[in-house]
Short mmCIF file of C-alpha atoms and ligand atoms in Angstrom, two decimals:
data_model
loop_
_atom_site.label_atom_id
_atom_site.label_comp_id
_atom_site.label_asym_id
_atom_site.label_seq_id
_atom_site.Cartn_x
_atom_site.Cartn_y
_atom_site.Cartn_z
CA MET A 1 0.00 0.00 0.00
CA LYS A 2 1.37 3.41 -0.95
CA ILE A 3 0.54 6.33 1.32
CA LEU A 4 1.04 9.98 0.42
CA ILE A 5 1.37 12.46 3.27
CA ALA A 6 1.12 16.26 3.11
CA GLU A 7 1.91 18.04 6.39
CA ASP A 8 3.81 21.31 6.65
CA GLN A 9 4.96 21.04 10.27
CA ASN A 10 8.24 19.15 10.38
CA ILE A 11 7.77 17.55 13.79
CA SER A 12 4.22 16.42 12.99
CA ARG A 13 5.22 15.05 9.60
CA GLU A 14 8.10 13.03 11.03
CA MET A 15 5.86 11.68 13.75
CA LEU A 16 3.24 10.61 11.21
CA VAL A 17 5.84 8.89 9.03
CA LYS A 18 7.19 7.01 12.04
CA MET A 19 3.69 6.03 13.09
CA LEU A 20 2.79 4.55 9.71
CA ALA A 21 6.18 3.21 8.65
CA ASN A 22 5.21 -0.44 9.08
CA ILE A 23 1.80 -0.11 7.49
CA GLY A 24 2.78 0.90 3.99
CA GLN A 25 5.23 2.62 1.73
CA ILE A 26 5.22 6.24 2.78
CA GLU A 27 6.13 9.39 0.90
CA ALA A 28 5.78 12.59 2.87
CA PHE A 29 5.92 16.22 1.78
CA ALA A 30 5.91 19.59 3.48
CA THR A 31 3.77 21.34 0.86
CA GLY A 32 0.61 20.63 -1.08
CA LEU A 33 2.42 21.40 -4.32
CA GLU A 34 5.08 18.74 -3.76
CA ALA A 35 2.45 16.22 -2.74
CA LEU A 36 0.46 16.95 -5.89
CA LYS A 37 3.56 16.47 -8.01
CA ALA A 38 4.29 13.13 -6.30
CA PHE A 39 0.69 12.07 -6.90
CA GLU A 40 1.00 12.85 -10.64
CA ASP A 41 4.46 11.27 -10.98
CA ALA A 42 3.36 8.05 -9.32
CA PHE A 43 0.38 7.90 -11.63
CA ASP A 44 2.54 8.45 -14.72
CA LYS A 45 4.77 5.59 -13.61
CA SER A 46 1.68 3.36 -13.20
CA ASP A 47 2.46 2.99 -9.51
CA PRO A 48 -0.20 5.22 -7.95
CA PHE A 49 -0.83 5.98 -4.30
CA GLN A 50 -3.82 4.35 -2.63
CA ILE A 51 -4.17 6.69 0.32
CA MET A 52 -3.50 10.35 0.91
CA ILE A 53 -3.34 11.85 4.38
CA SER A 54 -3.30 15.62 4.35
CA ASP A 55 -3.30 18.44 6.84
CA ILE A 56 -5.88 21.09 5.94
CA SER A 57 -4.11 24.21 7.01
CA MET A 58 -0.88 24.56 5.06
CA PRO A 59 0.62 27.66 3.52
CA VAL A 60 0.84 28.26 -0.25
CA MET A 61 -1.36 25.32 -1.27
CA SER A 62 -3.72 24.30 1.51
CA GLY A 63 -4.88 20.72 2.04
CA PHE A 64 -8.25 21.80 0.69
CA GLU A 65 -6.70 23.04 -2.56
CA LEU A 66 -4.61 19.88 -2.80
CA LEU A 67 -7.73 17.78 -2.37
CA LYS A 68 -9.51 19.70 -5.14
CA ALA A 69 -6.50 19.43 -7.45
CA VAL A 70 -6.21 15.67 -6.92
CA ARG A 71 -9.90 15.07 -7.62
CA ALA A 72 -9.80 17.34 -10.68
CA SER A 73 -6.81 15.43 -12.02
CA GLU A 74 -8.62 12.11 -11.48
CA ASN A 75 -11.66 13.46 -13.32
CA LYS A 76 -9.48 14.49 -16.23
CA LYS A 77 -7.92 11.03 -16.30
CA LYS A 78 -11.41 9.48 -16.15
CA ILE A 79 -10.53 7.25 -13.21
CA ASP A 80 -13.64 5.50 -11.93
CA LYS A 81 -14.82 6.00 -8.40
CA GLN A 82 -13.55 2.81 -6.79
CA ASN A 83 -10.04 3.31 -8.12
CA ARG A 84 -9.58 6.81 -6.83
CA ILE A 85 -7.13 7.60 -4.08
CA LYS A 86 -8.69 7.52 -0.61
CA ILE A 87 -8.26 10.87 1.06
CA LEU A 88 -8.13 11.38 4.81
CA MET A 89 -7.99 15.01 5.93
CA PHE A 90 -6.59 16.11 9.26
CA THR A 91 -7.79 19.24 10.92
CA SER A 92 -7.40 21.09 14.15
CA TYR A 93 -10.12 22.72 16.21
CA ALA A 94 -9.45 26.12 14.71
CA ASP A 95 -10.47 25.04 11.23
CA LYS A 96 -13.02 22.36 11.94
CA ASP A 97 -15.56 24.25 9.84
CA THR A 98 -13.61 23.57 6.68
CA ILE A 99 -14.55 19.89 6.95
CA VAL A 100 -17.90 20.44 5.27
CA SER A 101 -16.21 21.99 2.25
CA CYS A 102 -13.71 19.11 2.20
CA TYR A 103 -16.49 16.54 2.02
CA ARG A 104 -18.05 18.53 -0.79
CA ALA A 105 -14.73 18.55 -2.59
CA GLY A 106 -14.49 14.78 -2.31
CA CYS A 107 -12.54 13.76 0.77
CA ASP A 108 -13.35 10.29 2.11
CA ASP A 109 -12.93 10.90 5.80
CA TYR A 110 -11.46 13.28 8.33
CA ALA A 111 -9.96 13.23 11.79
CA VAL A 112 -9.07 15.84 14.35
CA LYS A 113 -5.48 16.35 15.46
CA PRO A 114 -3.41 15.18 17.30
CA PHE A 115 -2.51 12.22 15.10
CA ASN A 116 -3.41 8.95 16.69
CA LYS A 117 -2.20 5.69 15.22
CA LYS A 118 -5.24 3.71 16.26
CA VAL A 119 -7.62 6.21 14.66
CA ILE A 120 -5.65 6.26 11.40
CA ILE A 121 -5.57 2.45 11.22
CA GLU A 122 -9.33 2.29 11.80
CA LYS A 123 -9.93 4.81 9.02
CA ILE A 124 -7.67 2.93 6.60
CA LYS A 125 -9.53 -0.30 7.38
CA LYS A 126 -12.81 1.51 6.77
CA PHE A 127 -11.52 2.47 3.34
CA GLY A 128 -11.42 -1.28 2.62
CA PHE A 129 -7.71 -1.97 3.04
CA THR A 130 -6.48 -4.87 5.07
CA ILE A 131 -3.74 -4.28 7.56
CA ASP A 132 -1.72 -7.21 8.68
CA GLU A 133 -2.46 -7.62 12.39
CA THR A 134 1.12 -8.61 13.09
CA THR A 135 2.33 -5.41 11.43
CA GLU A 136 -0.12 -3.49 13.46
CA LEU A 137 1.18 -4.99 16.66
CA ASN A 138 4.77 -4.88 15.58
CA GLN A 139 5.61 -2.18 18.02
CA SER A 140 6.13 -3.19 21.58
CA ASP A 141 2.90 -3.02 23.52
CA GLU A 142 4.45 -0.60 25.90
CA THR A 143 5.24 2.05 23.25
CA LYS A 144 1.86 1.59 21.71
CA GLN A 145 0.20 2.13 25.03
CA THR A 146 2.00 5.42 25.70
CA GLU A 147 1.36 6.63 22.19
CA LYS A 148 -2.35 6.03 22.48
CA THR A 149 -2.56 7.48 25.91
CA MET A 150 -0.66 10.64 25.11
CA GLY A 151 -2.70 11.43 21.98
CA GLN A 152 -5.83 10.67 23.96
CA MET A 153 -4.71 12.81 26.87
CA VAL A 154 -4.13 15.78 24.60
CA SER A 155 -7.53 15.33 22.93
CA ASP A 156 -9.21 15.00 26.31
CA ALA A 157 -7.55 18.14 27.60
CA ILE A 158 -8.66 20.14 24.56
CA GLU A 159 -12.16 18.74 24.85
CA GLY A 160 -12.22 19.69 28.54
CA PHE A 161 -11.35 23.31 27.79
CA LYS A 162 -13.71 23.43 24.84
CA LYS A 163 -16.70 22.13 26.72
CA GLY A 164 -15.99 24.37 29.69
CA LYS A 165 -15.21 21.42 31.99
CA VAL A 166 -11.87 23.00 32.76
CA ASP A 167 -11.89 26.60 33.93
CA LEU A 168 -9.79 28.99 31.93
CA PRO A 169 -7.55 31.08 34.12
CA ALA A 170 -8.99 34.59 34.26
CA LEU A 171 -5.77 36.53 34.58
CA PRO A 172 -5.12 37.42 30.97
CA HIS A 173 -8.05 39.80 31.26
CA ILE A 174 -5.89 42.57 32.63
CA VAL A 175 -3.49 42.13 29.71
CA GLN A 176 -6.32 42.73 27.28
CA GLU A 177 -7.67 45.68 29.25
CA LEU A 178 -4.31 47.40 29.22
CA GLN A 179 -3.91 46.59 25.56
CA ASP A 180 -7.19 48.38 24.82
CA LEU A 181 -6.25 51.32 26.99
CA ILE A 182 -2.86 51.76 25.37
CA SER A 183 -4.31 51.77 21.88
CA SER A 184 -6.55 54.72 22.74
CA PRO A 185 -4.89 58.10 22.15
CA ASN A 186 -6.00 59.53 25.50
CA ALA A 187 -4.50 56.83 27.70
CA SER A 188 -3.34 58.32 30.98
CA VAL A 189 -1.33 57.17 33.97
CA THR A 190 -4.42 57.51 36.16
CA ASP A 191 -6.49 55.27 33.84
CA MET A 192 -3.79 52.66 33.80
CA ALA A 193 -3.31 52.78 37.56
CA LYS A 194 -7.04 52.26 38.03
CA ILE A 195 -7.02 49.05 36.00
CA ILE A 196 -3.92 47.67 37.69
CA GLU A 197 -5.01 48.60 41.23
CA ASN A 198 -8.10 46.46 40.77
CA ASP A 199 -5.80 43.50 41.09
CA THR A 200 -3.91 43.74 44.35
CA ALA A 201 -1.60 40.82 43.68
CA ILE A 202 -0.49 42.22 40.35
CA SER A 203 -0.10 45.71 41.84
CA ILE A 204 2.28 44.42 44.49
CA LYS A 205 4.25 42.43 41.95
CA LEU A 206 4.51 45.44 39.65
CA ILE A 207 6.00 47.50 42.46
CA ILE A 208 8.47 44.71 43.29
CA ALA A 209 9.49 44.46 39.64
CA ALA A 210 9.78 48.24 39.31
CA ASN A 211 12.21 48.25 42.24
CA SER A 212 14.31 45.37 40.92
CA PRO A 213 17.86 46.22 39.80
CA PHE A 214 16.84 45.97 36.13
CA TYR A 215 14.04 48.51 36.27
CA GLY A 216 14.89 50.26 39.52
CA GLY A 217 15.66 53.96 39.74
CA VAL A 218 17.32 56.02 42.43
CA GLU A 219 14.10 56.58 44.30
CA LYS A 220 12.13 53.62 45.62
CA THR A 221 8.75 53.13 43.96
CA LYS A 222 6.00 53.03 46.57
CA ASP A 223 2.78 52.77 44.60
CA VAL A 224 1.38 51.80 41.23
CA LYS A 225 1.12 55.34 39.96
CA MET A 226 4.73 56.05 40.80
CA ALA A 227 5.77 52.85 39.04
CA ILE A 228 3.86 53.80 35.89
CA ASN A 229 5.24 57.34 35.95
CA ARG A 230 8.75 56.05 36.03
CA LEU A 231 8.44 53.11 33.64
CA GLY A 232 6.07 54.73 31.15
CA LEU A 233 2.75 53.32 29.93
CA ASP A 234 4.22 50.95 27.34
CA VAL A 235 6.82 49.33 29.55
CA THR A 236 4.37 49.05 32.46
CA GLN A 237 1.97 47.24 30.20
CA SER A 238 4.67 44.74 29.17
CA ILE A 239 5.68 44.12 32.77
CA VAL A 240 2.07 43.56 33.83
CA ALA A 241 1.61 41.18 30.88
CA ALA A 242 4.67 39.24 32.01
CA ILE A 243 3.46 39.14 35.63
CA ALA A 244 -0.06 38.09 34.66
CA ASN A 245 1.33 35.46 32.33
CA LYS A 246 3.81 34.00 34.72
CA GLY A 247 1.03 32.53 36.84
CA LEU A 248 0.12 30.24 33.95
CA TYR A 249 3.46 28.51 34.24
CA GLU A 250 3.15 27.58 37.88
CA THR A 251 2.35 23.98 38.66
CA LYS A 252 2.10 21.73 41.66
CA ASN A 253 3.20 18.67 39.74
CA PRO A 254 6.96 18.18 40.21
CA SER A 255 7.27 16.04 37.07
CA ILE A 256 6.41 18.95 34.79
CA LYS A 257 7.78 21.78 36.92
CA LYS A 258 11.07 21.95 35.03
CA LEU A 259 9.29 21.87 31.69
CA MET A 260 6.93 24.67 32.70
CA GLU A 261 9.91 26.78 33.76
CA LYS A 262 11.50 26.06 30.42
CA ILE A 263 8.38 27.18 28.56
CA TRP A 264 8.26 30.34 30.66
CA MET A 265 11.85 31.17 29.77
CA HIS A 266 11.10 30.35 26.13
CA SER A 267 8.12 32.72 26.14
CA PHE A 268 10.07 35.39 27.97
CA ALA A 269 12.99 35.09 25.53
CA THR A 270 10.64 35.12 22.53
CA ALA A 271 9.06 38.30 23.90
CA HIS A 272 12.46 39.98 24.20
CA CYS A 273 13.49 38.85 20.72
CA ALA A 274 10.16 40.12 19.32
CA ARG A 275 10.73 43.49 20.96
CA GLU A 276 14.25 43.80 19.50
CA ILE A 277 13.06 42.73 16.03
CA ALA A 278 10.19 45.24 16.17
CA LYS A 279 12.66 47.98 17.16
CA LYS A 280 14.72 47.16 14.09
CA VAL A 281 11.93 46.80 11.53
CA SER A 282 9.23 49.22 12.62
CA SER A 283 8.92 52.61 14.17
CA MET A 284 6.41 51.64 16.84
CA GLY A 285 4.57 48.79 18.50
CA TYR A 286 7.57 47.29 20.32
CA GLU A 287 5.62 46.53 23.44
CA LYS A 288 2.78 44.96 21.49
CA ALA A 289 5.30 42.70 19.80
CA TYR A 290 6.69 41.88 23.26
CA VAL A 291 3.27 40.83 24.57
CA LYS A 292 2.61 38.77 21.45
CA GLY A 293 5.92 37.01 21.92
CA LEU A 294 5.03 36.39 25.52
CA ILE A 295 1.77 34.61 24.77
CA HIS A 296 2.49 32.97 21.40
CA ASP A 297 2.77 29.49 22.95
CA VAL A 298 -0.09 29.87 25.43
CA GLY A 299 -1.78 26.84 23.81
CA ALA A 300 1.18 24.62 24.64
CA THR A 301 1.48 26.10 28.13
CA LEU A 302 -2.08 25.38 29.18
CA LEU A 303 -2.22 21.94 27.55
CA ILE A 304 0.98 20.73 29.18
CA LYS A 305 -0.03 22.17 32.52
CA ASN A 306 -3.47 20.56 32.34
CA ILE A 307 -2.18 17.15 31.24
CA GLY A 308 0.59 17.21 33.81
CA GLU A 309 -1.73 18.10 36.65
CA ASN A 310 -4.38 15.57 35.70
CA ALA A 311 -2.01 12.66 35.27
CA THR A 312 -2.42 10.15 38.03
CA GLU A 313 0.62 8.67 39.65
CA LYS A 314 0.14 5.53 37.58
CA THR A 315 0.53 7.42 34.33
CA ASP A 316 4.17 7.75 33.66
CA ILE A 317 4.55 10.95 31.66
CA ASP A 318 7.15 10.76 28.95
CA ILE A 319 8.03 14.44 28.63
CA ASN A 320 9.26 14.11 25.04
CA GLU A 321 6.10 12.39 23.91
CA LEU A 322 4.03 14.97 25.70
CA ILE A 323 5.90 17.78 23.96
CA ASN A 324 5.55 16.13 20.54
CA ALA A 325 1.86 15.44 20.95
CA VAL A 326 1.23 18.99 22.11
CA PHE A 327 3.31 20.52 19.34
CA GLU A 328 0.87 19.48 16.63
CA VAL A 329 -2.08 21.22 18.19
CA HIS A 330 -0.62 24.04 20.26
CA ALA A 331 -0.95 26.75 17.60
CA SER A 332 -4.60 26.16 16.81
CA PHE A 333 -5.41 25.55 20.46
CA GLY A 334 -3.67 28.81 21.41
CA ALA A 335 -5.77 30.63 18.82
CA PHE A 336 -8.88 29.03 20.28
CA LEU A 337 -7.93 30.19 23.80
CA LEU A 338 -7.15 33.77 22.81
CA ASN A 339 -10.41 33.92 20.92
CA LYS A 340 -12.23 32.75 24.04
CA TRP A 341 -10.40 35.39 26.06
CA ASN A 342 -11.58 38.02 23.58
CA PHE A 343 -8.13 38.99 22.45
CA GLY A 344 -8.00 40.90 19.16
CA LYS A 345 -7.73 39.16 15.81
CA ASP A 346 -4.06 40.12 15.54
CA PHE A 347 -3.28 38.13 18.71
CA VAL A 348 -5.31 35.15 17.53
CA SER A 349 -3.51 35.02 14.21
CA VAL A 350 -0.10 35.23 15.87
CA ALA A 351 -0.98 32.20 17.99
CA SER A 352 -2.35 30.23 15.07
CA LEU A 353 0.30 31.06 12.48
CA HIS A 354 3.57 31.51 14.36
CA GLU A 355 4.86 28.03 13.47
CA TRP A 356 4.37 28.24 9.71
CA ASN A 357 7.36 28.09 7.49
CA LYS A 358 5.89 29.23 4.20
CA TYR A 359 4.46 32.72 4.49
CA GLY A 360 2.81 34.66 1.69
CA ASP A 361 3.21 38.33 0.73
CA LYS A 362 0.12 39.28 2.67
CA THR A 363 1.26 37.85 6.00
CA GLU A 364 1.08 40.49 8.72
CA ARG A 365 4.45 41.69 9.93
CA GLU A 366 3.73 40.84 13.56
CA ILE A 367 3.29 37.18 12.64
CA LEU A 368 6.66 37.25 10.90
CA ILE A 369 8.18 39.01 13.91
CA VAL A 370 6.93 36.40 16.38
CA ASN A 371 7.88 33.50 14.08
CA LEU A 372 11.40 34.88 13.87
CA ALA A 373 11.52 35.71 17.58
CA ASP A 374 10.54 32.12 18.40
CA ILE A 375 13.34 30.76 16.20
CA LEU A 376 15.90 33.19 17.65
CA SER A 377 14.96 32.17 21.17
CA TYR A 378 16.04 28.61 20.25
CA LYS A 379 19.27 30.08 18.92
CA ILE A 380 20.08 31.63 22.30
CA GLY A 381 19.24 28.45 24.17
CA TYR A 382 15.65 28.98 25.25
CA GLY A 383 13.87 26.44 23.05
CA PHE A 384 11.61 23.70 24.32
CA PHE A 385 10.20 21.74 21.39
CA SER A 386 12.68 19.50 19.57
CA LYS A 387 13.07 21.98 16.76
CA ASP A 388 15.95 22.14 14.36
CA VAL A 389 16.70 25.82 13.84
CA GLY A 390 19.10 25.56 10.90
CA GLU A 391 20.93 28.47 9.27
CA LEU A 392 19.98 32.07 9.97
CA SER A 393 19.99 32.90 6.26
CA ASP A 394 17.34 30.24 5.61
CA ILE A 395 14.73 31.74 7.93
CA GLN A 396 11.90 32.86 5.67
CA SER A 397 10.41 35.40 8.08
CA ALA A 398 13.84 37.06 8.51
CA ASN A 399 14.22 37.34 4.75
CA MET A 400 10.75 38.77 4.41
CA LEU A 401 11.53 41.34 7.10
CA GLU A 402 14.73 42.11 5.16
CA LEU A 403 17.03 41.33 8.07
CA THR A 404 20.58 40.26 7.34
CA ASP A 405 22.59 37.71 9.31
CA THR A 406 24.40 40.56 11.02
CA ASP A 407 21.10 42.24 11.98
CA LEU A 408 19.88 38.96 13.44
CA LYS A 409 23.05 38.45 15.41
CA ILE A 410 22.78 41.94 16.92
CA ILE A 411 19.10 41.34 17.69
CA TYR A 412 19.54 38.05 19.48
CA GLU A 413 22.58 39.19 21.41
CA LYS A 414 20.65 42.22 22.69
CA ALA A 415 17.68 40.00 23.52
CA GLU A 416 19.88 37.47 25.28
CA LYS A 417 21.37 40.20 27.44
CA ALA A 418 17.92 41.61 28.27
CA VAL A 419 16.61 38.15 29.17
CA ILE A 420 19.46 37.52 31.57
CA GLU A 421 19.24 40.95 33.14
CA SER A 422 15.48 41.27 33.42
CA SER A 423 14.50 37.72 34.34
CA GLY A 424 15.65 38.54 37.86
CA ALA A 425 12.87 41.13 38.10
CA PHE A 426 10.33 38.32 37.73
CA ALA A 427 12.16 35.57 39.56
CA LYS A 428 10.51 36.14 42.93
CA ILE A 429 7.15 37.06 41.51
FE1 LIG B 1 4.90 27.54 19.08
FE1 LIG B 2 7.50 29.10 20.66
#
């Protein structure tokens, strides 16, 4: 059996290939265009694919366009219905609505991410293919068990949030309120102080941060207003966003504590990189870029925290498997969360698109900034997914922002310094 895979995310694609390696002959591609070419080539060589598994949301040529192109090509070739390639589409919660259009365009079935081996095998069997039971069980039972459980755990966690069974932390509210305030031309220190003072815990933490060596001045800051006066509206907003966010990374479960700290440092470093990039490429909006960097991986943060805290002692959490399973869905889940929290569209699209690697001309600059900031944070040692960063000159977002290797080096060195110096201001918070 020949299986064609189209999935733009490297980690997800590799995982899928590994998962299906003993089921058939796999060819996997990062773009719809390459997959379409492979489909045509195989047909020309009279060795066609029987199954195609495609992600829906991919840049340049989406899974939906690929699906339409494949069916159109089959029509042209006058291939009868039972000999057509079976198409299984994968989607995430963010674009579940596209499923209806996919069915109309001729897909045979769909499934929701994360990829789950058992689900894929069931779907393939439903298509009428036989899978050798021994092949199916080839993996050691132990690995299979973890794989199933982890995929299931991620799905359950998403479902829990979606159905309101798990409470969303309320703290990002203040971040949004300040964001709104700052974008109005009449924003004043008094207005900002009013919003912050509503939250005593955050007020105290802001004063502590304002007096830390990194932000501290000669005179000791005694109240919120004084802190804002000294730091300025923009910087205060960033600090409050960092304080409000940091709570998301706290956990009682010791087995994920280190990982949560790592994600916090990753987010913090991405925020600093985003700020430095914004300073270089635009004349304003540095602090907005900072906040976007800070929350870009909020989907991963809440999923890992939830799964970690709900795991019973019997469930042995394999951190790497957890990270890989979460990676596939964290962008769309982050977009879902920010939407729920009523963040603006620009925040939602940063969460949903920051991991893409093929951007178009119309991509908003802030998405490019956060994508690049995320990559640079890996470069300075604050990564947490098993991502291969590669050469600076190959980063598409950097090229689109017209940043040279030297620019990037200056940016990440500045960001690295700022991370080291300012993380102390949040350490005790
Ligand atoms: Fe991410
Ligand atoms: Fe990230």
